Amino acid sequence: MYYLNPKKNADGGYSNFQSTPFRGAIELTEEQSETFLSYNGFVTIQRIEDEETGEIGTLVEPNMEAWEAWRAAQAEQPEEPEPEQPVTWASMAAAIRKGVNEID
């Protein structure tokens, strides 16, 4: 079982679930958690009651409209630049030697 905070984020998706139960959590089965992950938390969750047994269950389905809007927004984001390489003593010494050689 996995446990999900029932409050949605500002973007319409849910925060990631956790393996530890907590008060007010929505319980997700393995299958439901796979759906949740496949759609990056953009799902609809409904509490349903089985008319024959009276048992209450949870229905988790993709929220295609919200998920596709989120994916489009992600595609518009510029790629992260490569991090700069750290400056090392060897690279500083090489730069100094190069600078001294250019002056001569």
XYZ file of C-alpha atoms in Angstrom:
104
model
C 0.000 0.000 0.000
C 0.983 3.570 -0.648
C -0.413 6.711 0.934
C -1.223 9.983 -0.767
C -1.929 13.454 0.592
C -5.468 14.298 -0.597
C -4.608 17.973 -1.203
C -3.607 18.847 -4.777
C -0.695 21.120 -5.661
C -1.216 24.528 -7.277
C -0.587 22.985 -10.720
C -3.455 20.511 -10.277
C -1.372 17.416 -9.603
C -0.796 15.534 -6.377
C 2.470 15.375 -4.470
C 4.238 12.043 -4.572
C 2.881 9.285 -2.361
C 4.753 7.653 0.497
C 4.943 4.208 2.021
C 4.086 5.278 5.582
C 0.418 5.758 6.498
C -0.734 9.055 7.982
C -4.008 10.630 9.100
C -6.245 11.611 6.173
C -4.156 9.779 3.581
C -5.663 8.195 0.498
C -4.577 4.559 0.218
C -3.292 3.458 -3.191
C -2.747 -0.072 -4.398
C 0.289 -1.067 -6.456
C -1.747 -0.751 -9.672
C -3.114 2.655 -8.690
C 0.363 3.890 -7.800
C 1.594 2.834 -11.262
C -1.176 4.904 -12.867
C -0.263 7.789 -10.565
C 3.406 7.635 -11.586
C 2.647 7.177 -15.299
C 0.723 10.451 -15.306
C 3.081 12.362 -12.990
C 0.431 12.749 -10.288
C -2.159 14.228 -12.657
C -4.996 11.874 -11.814
C -8.570 12.054 -10.633
C -9.386 10.213 -7.440
C -12.891 9.160 -6.536
C -14.164 7.333 -3.492
C -16.683 4.727 -4.650
C -18.971 2.380 -2.769
C -19.701 -1.136 -3.974
C -23.490 -1.347 -3.928
C -23.487 -5.083 -3.226
C -20.932 -5.239 -0.419
C -21.031 -1.672 0.864
C -17.224 -1.546 0.731
C -15.684 1.807 -0.085
C -12.866 1.854 -2.590
C -10.775 4.335 -4.498
C -10.837 4.860 -8.251
C -7.682 6.421 -9.728
C -7.816 7.534 -13.365
C -5.580 9.789 -15.483
C -6.580 13.453 -15.725
C -5.573 13.725 -19.376
C -6.339 17.439 -19.766
C -4.206 18.484 -16.780
C -1.430 16.021 -17.634
C -1.172 17.160 -21.258
C -1.140 20.830 -20.190
C 1.651 20.056 -17.715
C 3.641 18.172 -20.366
C 3.278 21.064 -22.830
C 4.514 23.496 -20.167
C 7.478 21.211 -19.450
C 8.380 21.081 -23.156
C 8.465 24.893 -23.274
C 11.038 25.084 -20.482
C 14.596 25.809 -21.679
C 17.087 23.058 -21.075
C 19.270 23.408 -18.022
C 22.763 24.653 -18.904
C 25.663 22.359 -18.204
C 27.191 23.125 -14.813
C 30.518 24.922 -14.938
C 33.557 22.843 -14.184
C 35.108 23.652 -10.823
C 38.288 25.701 -10.837
C 41.280 23.633 -9.762
C 44.788 24.682 -8.785
C 46.114 23.004 -11.921
C 43.728 24.937 -14.191
C 44.637 28.234 -12.476
C 48.356 27.519 -12.829
C 47.857 26.652 -16.519
C 45.945 29.918 -17.060
C 48.716 31.910 -15.344
C 51.429 30.198 -17.429
C 49.423 30.872 -20.570
C 49.005 34.530 -19.615
C 52.717 34.918 -18.856
C 53.651 33.313 -22.181
C 51.349 35.670 -24.077
C 53.054 38.733 -22.502
C 56.539 37.661 -23.636
